[in-house]
CSV table of C-alpha atoms in Angstrom, one decimal:
chain,number,residue,atom,x,y,z
D,1,MET,CA,50.0,97.9,186.5
D,2,ASP,CA,46.9,98.1,184.2
D,3,GLY,CA,48.9,96.4,181.5
D,4,ARG,CA,49.8,93.4,183.8
D,5,ASP,CA,46.2,93.0,184.9
D,6,GLY,CA,45.0,92.5,181.4
D,7,MET,CA,47.8,90.0,180.5
D,8,ARG,CA,46.9,86.3,180.2
D,9,ALA,CA,47.9,84.1,183.1
D,10,ALA,CA,49.8,80.8,182.7
D,11,ASP,CA,49.1,77.4,184.2
D,12,ALA,CA,52.0,78.1,186.6
D,13,ASP,CA,50.3,81.3,187.8
D,14,ARG,CA,47.0,79.4,188.4
D,15,GLU,CA,48.9,76.7,190.3
D,16,ALA,CA,50.6,79.4,192.5
D,17,VAL,CA,47.2,80.8,193.4
D,18,ALA,CA,45.8,77.3,194.1
D,19,ASP,CA,48.8,76.7,196.4
D,20,ARG,CA,48.1,80.0,198.2
D,21,LEU,CA,44.4,79.2,198.6
D,22,ARG,CA,45.3,75.7,199.9
D,23,ALA,CA,47.6,77.3,202.5
D,24,ALA,CA,44.8,79.7,203.5
D,25,LEU,CA,42.5,76.7,203.9
D,26,GLY,CA,45.0,75.0,206.1
D,27,GLU,CA,45.4,78.1,208.2
D,28,GLY,CA,41.7,78.4,208.7
D,29,ARG,CA,41.3,81.6,206.7
D,30,LEU,CA,38.9,80.0,204.2
D,31,ASP,CA,36.2,77.4,204.8
D,32,LEU,CA,35.8,74.4,202.4
D,33,HIS,CA,33.0,75.9,200.4
D,34,GLU,CA,34.8,79.2,199.9
D,35,TYR,CA,38.0,77.4,199.1
D,36,ASP,CA,36.3,75.2,196.5
D,37,GLU,CA,34.6,78.2,194.9
D,38,ARG,CA,37.9,80.2,194.7
D,39,LEU,CA,39.8,77.2,193.4
D,40,GLN,CA,37.4,76.7,190.6
D,41,ARG,CA,37.6,80.4,189.7
D,42,ALA,CA,41.4,80.2,189.8
D,43,TYR,CA,41.5,77.3,187.3
D,44,ALA,CA,39.0,79.2,185.0
D,45,ALA,CA,40.9,82.5,185.3
D,46,ARG,CA,42.4,83.9,182.1
D,47,THR,CA,44.1,87.1,183.3
D,48,TYR,CA,46.3,88.2,186.2
D,49,ALA,CA,43.5,90.5,187.4
D,50,GLU,CA,41.1,87.6,187.8
D,51,LEU,CA,43.7,85.7,189.8
D,52,ASP,CA,44.6,88.8,191.9
D,53,THR,CA,40.9,89.2,193.0
D,54,LEU,CA,40.9,85.7,194.5
D,55,LEU,CA,43.8,86.6,196.9
D,56,ALA,CA,42.9,90.3,197.6
D,57,ASP,CA,41.4,89.7,201.1
D,58,LEU,CA,44.1,87.2,202.2
D,59,PRO,CA,47.2,88.4,204.1
D,60,PRO,CA,50.7,88.1,202.5
D,61,VAL,CA,52.1,84.6,202.1
D,62,THR,CA,53.4,83.0,205.3
D,63,PRO,CA,55.4,79.8,204.7
D,64,VAL,CA,53.5,77.0,206.3
D,65,GLU,CA,56.6,75.8,208.2
D,66,ARG,CA,57.0,79.3,209.9
D,67,SER,CA,53.3,79.9,210.5
D,68,THR,CA,52.3,80.7,214.1
D,69,LEU,CA,49.3,78.4,213.6
D,70,ALA,CA,49.6,74.6,213.5
D,71,PRO,CA,51.6,73.6,210.4
D,72,VAL,CA,49.7,71.8,207.7
D,73,THR,CA,51.6,68.7,206.8
D,74,PRO,CA,50.4,65.6,205.0
D,75,ALA,CA,51.4,63.4,208.0
D,76,GLY,CA,49.4,65.4,210.5
D,77,PRO,CA,45.8,64.3,211.3
D,78,PRO,CA,44.2,67.7,210.8
D,79,SER,CA,45.3,67.9,207.2
D,80,ALA,CA,44.7,64.3,206.1
D,81,GLY,CA,42.1,65.6,203.7
D,82,ALA,CA,43.1,69.2,203.2
D,83,GLY,CA,46.9,69.0,202.8
D,84,ASP,CA,47.2,66.0,200.5
D,85,PRO,CA,45.4,67.1,197.3
D,86,PRO,CA,48.0,69.2,195.6
D,87,ALA,CA,49.6,66.2,193.8
D,88,PRO,CA,46.5,65.3,191.6
D,89,VAL,CA,45.9,68.9,190.6
D,90,ARG,CA,49.5,69.7,189.7
D,91,GLY,CA,50.7,66.9,187.6
D,92,GLY,CA,49.1,64.3,185.4
D,93,VAL,CA,45.6,65.8,185.4
D,94,THR,CA,45.1,65.3,181.7
D,95,ALA,CA,46.8,61.9,181.7
D,96,ARG,CA,44.6,60.7,184.5
D,97,TRP,CA,41.5,62.0,182.9
D,98,LEU,CA,42.4,60.3,179.5
D,99,ALA,CA,43.1,57.1,181.4
D,100,GLU,CA,39.6,57.3,183.0
D,101,VAL,CA,38.0,57.9,179.6
D,102,TRP,CA,39.9,55.4,177.5
D,103,LEU,CA,40.9,52.6,179.9
D,104,PRO,CA,37.5,50.8,179.9
D,105,TYR,CA,37.4,50.9,176.1
D,106,VAL,CA,40.9,49.4,175.8
D,107,GLN,CA,40.1,46.7,178.3
D,108,VAL,CA,36.8,45.7,176.7
D,109,ILE,CA,38.2,45.7,173.2
D,110,ALA,CA,41.2,43.6,174.3
D,111,ILE,CA,38.7,41.0,175.8
D,112,VAL,CA,36.6,41.0,172.6
D,113,VAL,CA,39.5,40.7,170.3
D,114,THR,CA,40.9,37.9,172.4
D,115,ILE,CA,37.5,36.1,172.2
D,116,TRP,CA,37.5,36.6,168.4
D,117,ALA,CA,41.1,35.2,168.2
D,118,VAL,CA,40.4,32.2,170.3
D,119,THR,CA,37.3,31.3,168.3
D,120,SER,CA,39.1,31.8,165.1
D,121,LEU,CA,41.9,29.5,166.3
D,122,LEU,CA,39.4,26.9,167.4
D,123,SER,CA,37.6,26.9,164.1
D,124,ARG,CA,41.0,26.8,162.3
D,125,GLU,CA,40.2,29.6,160.0
D,126,PRO,CA,39.9,33.4,160.5
D,127,LEU,CA,36.4,34.4,161.3
D,128,TYR,CA,34.7,37.6,160.3
D,129,PHE,CA,36.3,40.4,162.5
D,130,TRP,CA,33.1,41.3,164.4
D,131,PRO,CA,34.9,43.3,167.2
D,132,VAL,CA,35.1,46.2,164.7
D,133,TRP,CA,31.3,46.8,165.3
D,134,LEU,CA,32.0,47.4,169.0
D,135,ALA,CA,35.4,49.2,168.6
D,136,GLY,CA,34.4,51.6,165.8
D,137,PRO,CA,31.3,53.4,167.2
D,138,TRP,CA,32.5,53.4,170.8
D,139,GLY,CA,35.9,54.7,169.7
D,140,ALA,CA,34.3,57.4,167.6
D,141,VAL,CA,32.2,58.5,170.6
D,142,LEU,CA,35.4,58.5,172.8
D,143,VAL,CA,37.3,60.6,170.3
D,144,VAL,CA,34.5,63.2,170.3
D,145,ARG,CA,34.4,63.1,174.1
D,146,THR,CA,38.2,63.5,174.4
D,147,VAL,CA,38.3,66.5,172.0
D,148,THR,CA,35.4,68.3,173.7
D,149,GLY,CA,36.6,67.4,177.1
D,150,LEU,CA,40.2,68.7,176.5
D,151,THR,CA,38.9,71.9,174.8
D,152,GLY,CA,36.4,72.5,177.6
D,153,GLY,CA,38.8,71.9,180.5
D,154,GLU,CA,37.2,68.8,181.8
D,155,PRO,CA,40.4,67.3,183.2
D,156,ARG,CA,40.9,70.3,185.5
D,157,ARG,CA,37.2,70.3,186.6
D,158,ARG,CA,37.5,66.6,187.5
D,159,ALA,CA,40.7,67.2,189.4
D,160,VAL,CA,39.0,70.0,191.4
D,161,GLU,CA,36.0,67.8,192.1
D,162,ARG,CA,38.3,64.9,193.2
D,163,GLU,CA,40.2,67.3,195.5
D,164,ARG,CA,36.9,68.6,197.0
D,165,ARG,CA,35.7,65.1,197.7
D,166,ARG,CA,39.0,64.2,199.3
D,167,GLN,CA,38.8,67.3,201.5
D,168,ARG,CA,35.2,66.5,202.5
D,169,LYS,CA,36.2,62.9,203.5
D,170,GLY,CA,39.2,64.3,205.4
D,171,ALA,CA,36.9,66.8,207.2
D,172,LYS,CA,34.4,64.0,208.0
D,173,ARG,CA,37.2,61.9,209.4
D,174,GLU,CA,38.5,64.8,211.5
D,175,ARG,CA,35.0,65.4,212.9
D,176,ARG,CA,34.6,61.8,213.8
D,177,ARG,CA,38.0,61.8,215.4
D,178,GLU,CA,37.0,64.9,217.4
D,179,LEU,CA,33.7,63.3,218.4
D,180,ARG,CA,35.5,60.1,219.5
D,181,THR,CA,37.9,62.0,221.7
D,182,ALA,CA,35.0,64.0,223.2
D,183,GLU,CA,33.0,61.0,224.1
D,184,PRO,CA,35.3,59.6,226.7
D,185,ASP,CA,35.3,63.0,228.4
D,186,GLN,CA,31.6,62.9,228.7
D,187,ARG,CA,31.6,59.3,230.1
D,188,ASP,CA,34.1,60.3,232.8
D,189,ASP,CA,31.7,62.9,234.2
D,190,PRO,CA,30.7,62.0,237.7
D,191,ARG,CA,27.0,61.3,238.1
D,192,PRO,CA,25.1,61.1,241.3
D,193,ALA,CA,24.6,57.6,242.5
D,194,ASP,CA,21.0,58.3,243.7
């Protein structure tokens, strides 16, 4: 057992723990702050022992469909913010982060090169390729940011932050919904006419 605890965990192991934490959040065993804290630790975990400590105080896995508590489904109103987030965390995290980093660069460079090409065509001779002065330095900065971001795990952190914001929005929507349903009950209270 001691040998397993010291072994390095894989991404699939971290995802399994994240799924388990998500289920515990949906069942009400964890609050949002505790869930967020444990989720961040799960994605930063290196060994099985670090992952096991995150689940030590939770009961054995109960499939959401068979749970005695209200099931957590994306279609249900209670889980609008808490049940939906698995998709961004599971797949395409790095691709999404790279798109966020590089897409503005590609768009601006495309516009600048188009301007250069149009002005060159209108002048009927190729002009000095001045877009290189924008593309070069900005591209170098993005290369450094990409390398440091990928080695430092920034795509995962961004995904966790996105998931946390989505859950907060869902919790706010749920609170508003609860308040709206409570307001008509308060208006229906009979009040003395005197």
